[in-house]
């Protein structure tokens, strides 16, 4: 029959094996899963940022003085990547072509339709980012529980007189 203190009678090799098992679970499974989840969340926030920049540009176009006709030529600079810009001429700025996000589906929308789409897309993306944040919090909680378990296992190996020693 085992006593309540039987865990303290665990051979050091078994205790070390358990600790190694928990440590490898944290390093091999939980931390990579946490990093992947945070990376997905950050990618979503980058997409949201791009949509908000576009929305800001559209609102800037819409707020132009009434005597400025958007159907006339509009000259602008376009970022072609790595902060390199080229001059561009937009023949008609009353409509834009927007990537809808599904298999590179592009749709021509009026400026008002584009703003409405961006607002809906932003809400959807924020919900996705929130789910990733919640998942990351759960993973962090699991990591904390496993680390506390490891600490408890290490405390089992320390004699009780050393655990509660006065300074």
PDB file of N, CA and C in Angstrom, residues 32-121:
ATOM      1  N   UNK A  32       6.067  26.577 -30.260  1.00  0.00           N
ATOM      2  CA  UNK A  32       5.887  26.766 -31.712  1.00  0.00           C
ATOM      3  C   UNK A  32       4.428  27.069 -32.087  1.00  0.00           C
ATOM      4  N   UNK A  33       3.488  26.417 -31.393  1.00  0.00           N
ATOM      5  CA  UNK A  33       2.076  26.689 -31.654  1.00  0.00           C
ATOM      6  C   UNK A  33       1.742  28.129 -31.279  1.00  0.00           C
ATOM      7  N   UNK A  34       2.286  28.613 -30.173  1.00  0.00           N
ATOM      8  CA  UNK A  34       2.070  29.996 -29.748  1.00  0.00           C
ATOM      9  C   UNK A  34       2.644  30.966 -30.786  1.00  0.00           C
ATOM     10  N   UNK A  35       3.865  30.706 -31.228  1.00  0.00           N
ATOM     11  CA  UNK A  35       4.494  31.584 -32.217  1.00  0.00           C
ATOM     12  C   UNK A  35       3.722  31.606 -33.532  1.00  0.00           C
ATOM     13  N   UNK A  36       3.236  30.449 -33.960  1.00  0.00           N
ATOM     14  CA  UNK A  36       2.459  30.387 -35.208  1.00  0.00           C
ATOM     15  C   UNK A  36       1.148  31.159 -35.070  1.00  0.00           C
ATOM     16  N   UNK A  37       0.510  31.026 -33.925  1.00  0.00           N
ATOM     17  CA  UNK A  37      -0.749  31.733 -33.689  1.00  0.00           C
ATOM     18  C   UNK A  37      -0.530  33.238 -33.674  1.00  0.00           C
ATOM     19  N   UNK A  38       0.518  33.686 -33.004  1.00  0.00           N
ATOM     20  CA  UNK A  38       0.821  35.121 -32.966  1.00  0.00           C
ATOM     21  C   UNK A  38       1.203  35.650 -34.349  1.00  0.00           C
ATOM     22  N   UNK A  39       1.887  34.818 -35.136  1.00  0.00           N
ATOM     23  CA  UNK A  39       2.255  35.233 -36.495  1.00  0.00           C
ATOM     24  C   UNK A  39       1.006  35.410 -37.361  1.00  0.00           C
ATOM     25  N   UNK A  40       0.062  34.468 -37.251  1.00  0.00           N
ATOM     26  CA  UNK A  40      -1.183  34.593 -38.009  1.00  0.00           C
ATOM     27  C   UNK A  40      -1.938  35.859 -37.609  1.00  0.00           C
ATOM     28  N   UNK A  41      -1.975  36.119 -36.290  1.00  0.00           N
ATOM     29  CA  UNK A  41      -2.665  37.316 -35.802  1.00  0.00           C
ATOM     30  C   UNK A  41      -2.003  38.572 -36.345  1.00  0.00           C
ATOM     31  N   UNK A  42      -0.659  38.614 -36.333  1.00  0.00           N
ATOM     32  CA  UNK A  42       0.051  39.777 -36.839  1.00  0.00           C
ATOM     33  C   UNK A  42      -0.180  39.974 -38.334  1.00  0.00           C
ATOM     34  N   UNK A  43      -0.266  38.890 -39.087  1.00  0.00           N
ATOM     35  CA  UNK A  43      -0.556  38.985 -40.521  1.00  0.00           C
ATOM     36  C   UNK A  43      -1.934  39.595 -40.742  1.00  0.00           C
ATOM     37  N   UNK A  44      -2.888  39.202 -39.918  1.00  0.00           N
ATOM     38  CA  UNK A  44      -4.242  39.770 -40.034  1.00  0.00           C
ATOM     39  C   UNK A  44      -4.210  41.264 -39.729  1.00  0.00           C
ATOM     40  N   UNK A  45      -3.456  41.655 -38.695  1.00  0.00           N
ATOM     41  CA  UNK A  45      -3.351  43.081 -38.368  1.00  0.00           C
ATOM     42  C   UNK A  45      -2.683  43.858 -39.504  1.00  0.00           C
ATOM     43  N   UNK A  46      -1.729  43.246 -40.206  1.00  0.00           N
ATOM     44  CA  UNK A  46      -1.111  43.911 -41.359  1.00  0.00           C
ATOM     45  C   UNK A  46      -2.124  44.119 -42.479  1.00  0.00           C
ATOM     46  N   UNK A  47      -2.965  43.130 -42.711  1.00  0.00           N
ATOM     47  CA  UNK A  47      -4.005  43.263 -43.736  1.00  0.00           C
ATOM     48  C   UNK A  47      -4.986  44.363 -43.340  1.00  0.00           C
ATOM     49  N   UNK A  48      -5.375  44.389 -42.071  1.00  0.00           N
ATOM     50  CA  UNK A  48      -6.280  45.443 -41.582  1.00  0.00           C
ATOM     51  C   UNK A  48      -5.639  46.810 -41.813  1.00  0.00           C
ATOM     52  N   UNK A  49      -4.352  46.913 -41.528  1.00  0.00           N
ATOM     53  CA  UNK A  49      -3.644  48.172 -41.722  1.00  0.00           C
ATOM     54  C   UNK A  49      -3.703  48.625 -43.179  1.00  0.00           C
ATOM     55  N   UNK A  50      -3.503  47.690 -44.096  1.00  0.00           N
ATOM     56  CA  UNK A  50      -3.568  48.029 -45.519  1.00  0.00           C
ATOM     57  C   UNK A  50      -4.968  48.500 -45.913  1.00  0.00           C
ATOM     58  N   UNK A  51      -5.992  47.820 -45.422  1.00  0.00           N
ATOM     59  CA  UNK A  51      -7.366  48.241 -45.721  1.00  0.00           C
ATOM     60  C   UNK A  51      -7.649  49.625 -45.146  1.00  0.00           C
ATOM     61  N   UNK A  52      -7.156  49.909 -43.952  1.00  0.00           N
ATOM     62  CA  UNK A  52      -7.387  51.222 -43.343  1.00  0.00           C
ATOM     63  C   UNK A  52      -6.661  52.325 -44.111  1.00  0.00           C
ATOM     64  N   UNK A  53      -5.474  52.023 -44.634  1.00  0.00           N
ATOM     65  CA  UNK A  53      -4.767  52.997 -45.465  1.00  0.00           C
ATOM     66  C   UNK A  53      -5.588  53.292 -46.725  1.00  0.00           C
ATOM     67  N   UNK A  54      -6.112  52.241 -47.338  1.00  0.00           N
ATOM     68  CA  UNK A  54      -6.917  52.413 -48.534  1.00  0.00           C
ATOM     69  C   UNK A  54      -8.170  53.232 -48.226  1.00  0.00           C
ATOM     70  N   UNK A  55      -8.812  52.919 -47.118  1.00  0.00           N
ATOM     71  CA  UNK A  55     -10.019  53.655 -46.721  1.00  0.00           C
ATOM     72  C   UNK A  55      -9.697  55.128 -46.520  1.00  0.00           C
ATOM     73  N   UNK A  56      -8.565  55.403 -45.901  1.00  0.00           N
ATOM     74  CA  UNK A  56      -8.143  56.790 -45.690  1.00  0.00           C
ATOM     75  C   UNK A  56      -7.920  57.504 -47.025  1.00  0.00           C
ATOM     76  N   UNK A  57      -7.303  56.822 -47.969  1.00  0.00           N
ATOM     77  CA  UNK A  57      -7.068  57.419 -49.289  1.00  0.00           C
ATOM     78  C   UNK A  57      -8.387  57.679 -50.022  1.00  0.00           C
ATOM     79  N   UNK A  58      -9.312  56.748 -49.909  1.00  0.00           N
ATOM     80  CA  UNK A  58     -10.617  56.924 -50.560  1.00  0.00           C
ATOM     81  C   UNK A  58     -11.336  58.118 -49.948  1.00  0.00           C
ATOM     82  N   UNK A  59     -11.318  58.214 -48.630  1.00  0.00           N
ATOM     83  CA  UNK A  59     -11.982  59.337 -47.973  1.00  0.00           C
ATOM     84  C   UNK A  59     -11.306  60.659 -48.330  1.00  0.00           C
ATOM     85  N   UNK A  60      -9.994  60.625 -48.529  1.00  0.00           N
ATOM     86  CA  UNK A  60      -9.289  61.822 -48.972  1.00  0.00           C
ATOM     87  C   UNK A  60      -9.769  62.236 -50.364  1.00  0.00           C
ATOM     88  N   UNK A  61      -9.932  61.262 -51.250  1.00  0.00           N
ATOM     89  CA  UNK A  61     -10.455  61.561 -52.590  1.00  0.00           C
ATOM     90  C   UNK A  61     -11.873  62.126 -52.511  1.00  0.00           C
ATOM     91  N   UNK A  62     -12.692  61.550 -51.646  1.00  0.00           N
ATOM     92  CA  UNK A  62     -14.082  61.984 -51.536  1.00  0.00           C
ATOM     93  C   UNK A  62     -14.201  63.376 -50.922  1.00  0.00           C
ATOM     94  N   UNK A  63     -13.225  63.769 -50.121  1.00  0.00           N
ATOM     95  CA  UNK A  63     -13.319  65.064 -49.448  1.00  0.00           C
ATOM     96  C   UNK A  63     -12.734  66.206 -50.272  1.00  0.00           C
ATOM     97  N   UNK A  64     -12.309  65.910 -51.477  1.00  0.00           N
ATOM     98  CA  UNK A  64     -11.772  66.960 -52.347  1.00  0.00           C
ATOM     99  C   UNK A  64     -12.859  67.985 -52.615  1.00  0.00           C
ATOM    100  N   UNK A  65     -12.467  69.231 -52.887  1.00  0.00           N
ATOM    101  CA  UNK A  65     -13.468  70.279 -53.172  1.00  0.00           C
ATOM    102  C   UNK A  65     -14.389  69.864 -54.315  1.00  0.00           C
ATOM    103  N   UNK A  66     -15.617  70.328 -54.247  1.00  0.00           N
ATOM    104  CA  UNK A  66     -16.631  69.942 -55.237  1.00  0.00           C
ATOM    105  C   UNK A  66     -16.266  70.345 -56.657  1.00  0.00           C
ATOM    106  N   UNK A  67     -15.451  71.380 -56.806  1.00  0.00           N
ATOM    107  CA  UNK A  67     -15.095  71.791 -58.167  1.00  0.00           C
ATOM    108  C   UNK A  67     -14.079  70.851 -58.800  1.00  0.00           C
ATOM    109  N   UNK A  68     -13.541  69.914 -58.045  1.00  0.00           N
ATOM    110  CA  UNK A  68     -12.602  68.942 -58.586  1.00  0.00           C
ATOM    111  C   UNK A  68     -13.386  67.728 -59.046  1.00  0.00           C
ATOM    112  N   UNK A  69     -13.332  67.456 -60.313  1.00  0.00           N
ATOM    113  CA  UNK A  69     -14.067  66.331 -60.894  1.00  0.00           C
ATOM    114  C   UNK A  69     -13.182  65.079 -60.846  1.00  0.00           C
ATOM    115  N   UNK A  70     -13.656  64.036 -60.153  1.00  0.00           N
ATOM    116  CA  UNK A  70     -12.868  62.809 -60.023  1.00  0.00           C
ATOM    117  C   UNK A  70     -12.803  62.019 -61.326  1.00  0.00           C
ATOM    118  N   UNK A  71     -13.660  62.350 -62.283  1.00  0.00           N
ATOM    119  CA  UNK A  71     -13.617  61.613 -63.543  1.00  0.00           C
ATOM    120  C   UNK A  71     -12.516  62.159 -64.460  1.00  0.00           C
ATOM    121  N   UNK A  72     -11.910  63.285 -64.070  1.00  0.00           N
ATOM    122  CA  UNK A  72     -10.786  63.823 -64.839  1.00  0.00           C
ATOM    123  C   UNK A  72      -9.496  63.140 -64.403  1.00  0.00           C
ATOM    124  N   UNK A  73      -8.454  63.352 -65.174  1.00  0.00           N
ATOM    125  CA  UNK A  73      -7.153  62.757 -64.849  1.00  0.00           C
ATOM    126  C   UNK A  73      -6.688  63.156 -63.451  1.00  0.00           C
ATOM    127  N   UNK A  74      -6.120  62.179 -62.770  1.00  0.00           N
ATOM    128  CA  UNK A  74      -5.563  62.400 -61.443  1.00  0.00           C
ATOM    129  C   UNK A  74      -4.135  61.885 -61.477  1.00  0.00           C
ATOM    130  N   UNK A  75      -3.186  62.735 -61.080  1.00  0.00           N
ATOM    131  CA  UNK A  75      -1.786  62.318 -61.057  1.00  0.00           C
ATOM    132  C   UNK A  75      -1.417  61.952 -59.625  1.00  0.00           C
ATOM    133  N   UNK A  76      -0.647  60.875 -59.497  1.00  0.00           N
ATOM    134  CA  UNK A  76      -0.270  60.393 -58.171  1.00  0.00           C
ATOM    135  C   UNK A  76       1.055  59.649 -58.235  1.00  0.00           C
ATOM    136  N   UNK A  77       1.586  59.314 -57.068  1.00  0.00           N
ATOM    137  CA  UNK A  77       2.750  58.444 -56.962  1.00  0.00           C
ATOM    138  C   UNK A  77       2.278  57.096 -56.444  1.00  0.00           C
ATOM    139  N   UNK A  78       2.788  56.017 -57.022  1.00  0.00           N
ATOM    140  CA  UNK A  78       2.380  54.670 -56.643  1.00  0.00           C
ATOM    141  C   UNK A  78       3.602  53.914 -56.118  1.00  0.00           C
ATOM    142  N   UNK A  79       3.446  53.317 -54.953  1.00  0.00           N
ATOM    143  CA  UNK A  79       4.520  52.508 -54.351  1.00  0.00           C
ATOM    144  C   UNK A  79       4.569  51.175 -55.092  1.00  0.00           C
ATOM    145  N   UNK A  80       5.707  50.887 -55.731  1.00  0.00           N
ATOM    146  CA  UNK A  80       5.831  49.620 -56.452  1.00  0.00           C
ATOM    147  C   UNK A  80       6.595  48.584 -55.634  1.00  0.00           C
ATOM    148  N   UNK A  81       6.840  48.910 -54.379  1.00  0.00           N
ATOM    149  CA  UNK A  81       7.523  47.978 -53.485  1.00  0.00           C
ATOM    150  C   UNK A  81       8.822  48.551 -52.979  1.00  0.00           C
ATOM    151  N   UNK A  82       9.165  48.187 -51.760  1.00  0.00           N
ATOM    152  CA  UNK A  82      10.407  48.634 -51.123  1.00  0.00           C
ATOM    153  C   UNK A  82      10.530  50.160 -51.122  1.00  0.00           C
ATOM    154  N   UNK A  83       9.420  50.823 -51.024  1.00  0.00           N
ATOM    155  CA  UNK A  83       9.336  52.282 -50.986  1.00  0.00           C
ATOM    156  C   UNK A  83       9.922  52.950 -52.233  1.00  0.00           C
ATOM    157  N   UNK A  84       9.772  52.294 -53.377  1.00  0.00           N
ATOM    158  CA  UNK A  84      10.088  52.893 -54.664  1.00  0.00           C
ATOM    159  C   UNK A  84       8.771  53.359 -55.272  1.00  0.00           C
ATOM    160  N   UNK A  85       8.755  54.611 -55.739  1.00  0.00           N
ATOM    161  CA  UNK A  85       7.524  55.194 -56.254  1.00  0.00           C
ATOM    162  C   UNK A  85       7.680  55.553 -57.723  1.00  0.00           C
ATOM    163  N   UNK A  86       6.581  55.434 -58.452  1.00  0.00           N
ATOM    164  CA  UNK A  86       6.543  55.871 -59.840  1.00  0.00           C
ATOM    165  C   UNK A  86       5.328  56.781 -60.005  1.00  0.00           C
ATOM    166  N   UNK A  87       5.428  57.684 -60.959  1.00  0.00           N
ATOM    167  CA  UNK A  87       4.294  58.560 -61.243  1.00  0.00           C
ATOM    168  C   UNK A  87       3.249  57.765 -62.003  1.00  0.00           C
ATOM    169  N   UNK A  88       2.009  58.029 -61.655  1.00  0.00           N
ATOM    170  CA  UNK A  88       0.910  57.345 -62.355  1.00  0.00           C
ATOM    171  C   UNK A  88      -0.178  58.349 -62.656  1.00  0.00           C
ATOM    172  N   UNK A  89      -0.934  58.045 -63.695  1.00  0.00           N
ATOM    173  CA  UNK A  89      -2.065  58.875 -64.090  1.00  0.00           C
ATOM    174  C   UNK A  89      -3.311  58.010 -64.009  1.00  0.00           C
ATOM    175  N   UNK A  90      -4.295  58.484 -63.251  1.00  0.00           N
ATOM    176  CA  UNK A  90      -5.553  57.751 -63.097  1.00  0.00           C
ATOM    177  C   UNK A  90      -6.587  58.481 -63.943  1.00  0.00           C
ATOM    178  N   UNK A  91      -7.074  57.821 -65.006  1.00  0.00           N
ATOM    179  CA  UNK A  91      -8.007  58.510 -65.904  1.00  0.00           C
ATOM    180  C   UNK A  91      -9.377  58.778 -65.260  1.00  0.00           C
ATOM    181  N   UNK A  92      -9.837  57.882 -64.383  1.00  0.00           N
ATOM    182  CA  UNK A  92     -11.156  58.044 -63.763  1.00  0.00           C
ATOM    183  C   UNK A  92     -11.081  57.534 -62.325  1.00  0.00           C
ATOM    184  N   UNK A  93     -11.142  58.450 -61.369  1.00  0.00           N
ATOM    185  CA  UNK A  93     -10.996  58.071 -59.965  1.00  0.00           C
ATOM    186  C   UNK A  93     -12.352  57.910 -59.267  1.00  0.00           C
ATOM    187  N   UNK A  94     -13.433  57.777 -60.040  1.00  0.00           N
ATOM    188  CA  UNK A  94     -14.744  57.588 -59.414  1.00  0.00           C
ATOM    189  C   UNK A  94     -14.963  56.137 -59.015  1.00  0.00           C
ATOM    190  N   UNK A  95     -14.184  55.234 -59.602  1.00  0.00           N
ATOM    191  CA  UNK A  95     -14.284  53.813 -59.273  1.00  0.00           C
ATOM    192  C   UNK A  95     -12.875  53.274 -59.041  1.00  0.00           C
ATOM    193  N   UNK A  96     -12.797  52.232 -58.207  1.00  0.00           N
ATOM    194  CA  UNK A  96     -11.515  51.576 -57.989  1.00  0.00           C
ATOM    195  C   UNK A  96     -11.706  50.073 -58.121  1.00  0.00           C
ATOM    196  N   UNK A  97     -10.626  49.390 -58.377  1.00  0.00           N
ATOM    197  CA  UNK A  97     -10.652  47.932 -58.448  1.00  0.00           C
ATOM    198  C   UNK A  97     -10.059  47.419 -57.151  1.00  0.00           C
ATOM    199  N   UNK A  98     -10.835  46.597 -56.457  1.00  0.00           N
ATOM    200  CA  UNK A  98     -10.461  46.147 -55.117  1.00  0.00           C
ATOM    201  C   UNK A  98     -10.366  44.632 -55.086  1.00  0.00           C
ATOM    202  N   UNK A  99      -9.284  44.136 -54.477  1.00  0.00           N
ATOM    203  CA  UNK A  99      -9.110  42.696 -54.289  1.00  0.00           C
ATOM    204  C   UNK A  99     -10.046  42.261 -53.169  1.00  0.00           C
ATOM    205  N   UNK A 100     -10.960  41.353 -53.459  1.00  0.00           N
ATOM    206  CA  UNK A 100     -11.947  40.922 -52.473  1.00  0.00           C
ATOM    207  C   UNK A 100     -11.370  39.892 -51.503  1.00  0.00           C
ATOM    208  N   UNK A 101     -10.200  39.365 -51.786  1.00  0.00           N
ATOM    209  CA  UNK A 101      -9.544  38.469 -50.858  1.00  0.00           C
ATOM    210  C   UNK A 101      -9.839  37.002 -51.069  1.00  0.00           C
ATOM    211  N   UNK A 102     -10.586  36.642 -52.084  1.00  0.00           N
ATOM    212  CA  UNK A 102     -10.843  35.212 -52.330  1.00  0.00           C
ATOM    213  C   UNK A 102     -10.248  34.844 -53.681  1.00  0.00           C
ATOM    214  N   UNK A 103      -9.151  34.129 -53.626  1.00  0.00           N
ATOM    215  CA  UNK A 103      -8.471  33.659 -54.837  1.00  0.00           C
ATOM    216  C   UNK A 103      -8.236  34.779 -55.834  1.00  0.00           C
ATOM    217  N   UNK A 104      -7.774  35.915 -55.306  1.00  0.00           N
ATOM    218  CA  UNK A 104      -7.460  37.077 -56.138  1.00  0.00           C
ATOM    219  C   UNK A 104      -8.630  37.550 -56.994  1.00  0.00           C
ATOM    220  N   UNK A 105      -9.811  37.542 -56.436  1.00  0.00           N
ATOM    221  CA  UNK A 105     -10.997  38.072 -57.103  1.00  0.00           C
ATOM    222  C   UNK A 105     -10.977  39.585 -56.972  1.00  0.00           C
ATOM    223  N   UNK A 106     -10.966  40.268 -58.089  1.00  0.00           N
ATOM    224  CA  UNK A 106     -10.945  41.729 -58.112  1.00  0.00           C
ATOM    225  C   UNK A 106     -12.280  42.229 -58.653  1.00  0.00           C
ATOM    226  N   UNK A 107     -12.802  43.281 -58.018  1.00  0.00           N
ATOM    227  CA  UNK A 107     -14.107  43.826 -58.399  1.00  0.00           C
ATOM    228  C   UNK A 107     -13.986  45.339 -58.502  1.00  0.00           C
ATOM    229  N   UNK A 108     -14.632  45.896 -59.514  1.00  0.00           N
ATOM    230  CA  UNK A 108     -14.661  47.348 -59.657  1.00  0.00           C
ATOM    231  C   UNK A 108     -15.811  47.887 -58.811  1.00  0.00           C
ATOM    232  N   UNK A 109     -15.491  48.824 -57.910  1.00  0.00           N
ATOM    233  CA  UNK A 109     -16.479  49.392 -57.000  1.00  0.00           C
ATOM    234  C   UNK A 109     -16.428  50.915 -57.044  1.00  0.00           C
ATOM    235  N   UNK A 110     -17.569  51.527 -56.755  1.00  0.00           N
ATOM    236  CA  UNK A 110     -17.553  52.972 -56.569  1.00  0.00           C
ATOM    237  C   UNK A 110     -16.840  53.247 -55.244  1.00  0.00           C
ATOM    238  N   UNK A 111     -16.499  54.494 -55.015  1.00  0.00           N
ATOM    239  CA  UNK A 111     -15.784  54.834 -53.786  1.00  0.00           C
ATOM    240  C   UNK A 111     -16.628  54.536 -52.546  1.00  0.00           C
ATOM    241  N   UNK A 112     -17.913  54.828 -52.610  1.00  0.00           N
ATOM    242  CA  UNK A 112     -18.800  54.545 -51.469  1.00  0.00           C
ATOM    243  C   UNK A 112     -18.920  53.041 -51.215  1.00  0.00           C
ATOM    244  N   UNK A 113     -19.041  52.271 -52.284  1.00  0.00           N
ATOM    245  CA  UNK A 113     -19.117  50.816 -52.137  1.00  0.00           C
ATOM    246  C   UNK A 113     -17.813  50.259 -51.552  1.00  0.00           C
ATOM    247  N   UNK A 114     -16.698  50.821 -51.984  1.00  0.00           N
ATOM    248  CA  UNK A 114     -15.395  50.367 -51.486  1.00  0.00           C
ATOM    249  C   UNK A 114     -15.260  50.653 -49.990  1.00  0.00           C
ATOM    250  N   UNK A 115     -15.688  51.826 -49.550  1.00  0.00           N
ATOM    251  CA  UNK A 115     -15.612  52.159 -48.125  1.00  0.00           C
ATOM    252  C   UNK A 115     -16.502  51.212 -47.325  1.00  0.00           C
ATOM    253  N   UNK A 116     -17.702  50.929 -47.816  1.00  0.00           N
ATOM    254  CA  UNK A 116     -18.607  50.009 -47.119  1.00  0.00           C
ATOM    255  C   UNK A 116     -17.995  48.611 -47.042  1.00  0.00           C
ATOM    256  N   UNK A 117     -17.399  48.143 -48.156  1.00  0.00           N
ATOM    257  CA  UNK A 117     -16.756  46.830 -48.153  1.00  0.00           C
ATOM    258  C   UNK A 117     -15.601  46.790 -47.157  1.00  0.00           C
ATOM    259  N   UNK A 118     -14.786  47.829 -47.148  1.00  0.00           N
ATOM    260  CA  UNK A 118     -13.622  47.868 -46.252  1.00  0.00           C
ATOM    261  C   UNK A 118     -14.074  47.819 -44.797  1.00  0.00           C
ATOM    262  N   UNK A 119     -15.145  48.533 -44.461  1.00  0.00           N
ATOM    263  CA  UNK A 119     -15.636  48.519 -43.079  1.00  0.00           C
ATOM    264  C   UNK A 119     -16.107  47.124 -42.670  1.00  0.00           C
ATOM    265  N   UNK A 120     -16.800  46.434 -43.578  1.00  0.00           N
ATOM    266  CA  UNK A 120     -17.245  45.065 -43.279  1.00  0.00           C
ATOM    267  C   UNK A 120     -16.044  44.125 -43.160  1.00  0.00           C
ATOM    268  N   UNK A 121     -15.117  44.254 -44.088  1.00  0.00           N
ATOM    269  CA  UNK A 121     -13.918  43.404 -44.081  1.00  0.00           C
ATOM    270  C   UNK A 121     -13.104  43.630 -42.807  1.00  0.00           C
TER     271      UNK A 121
END
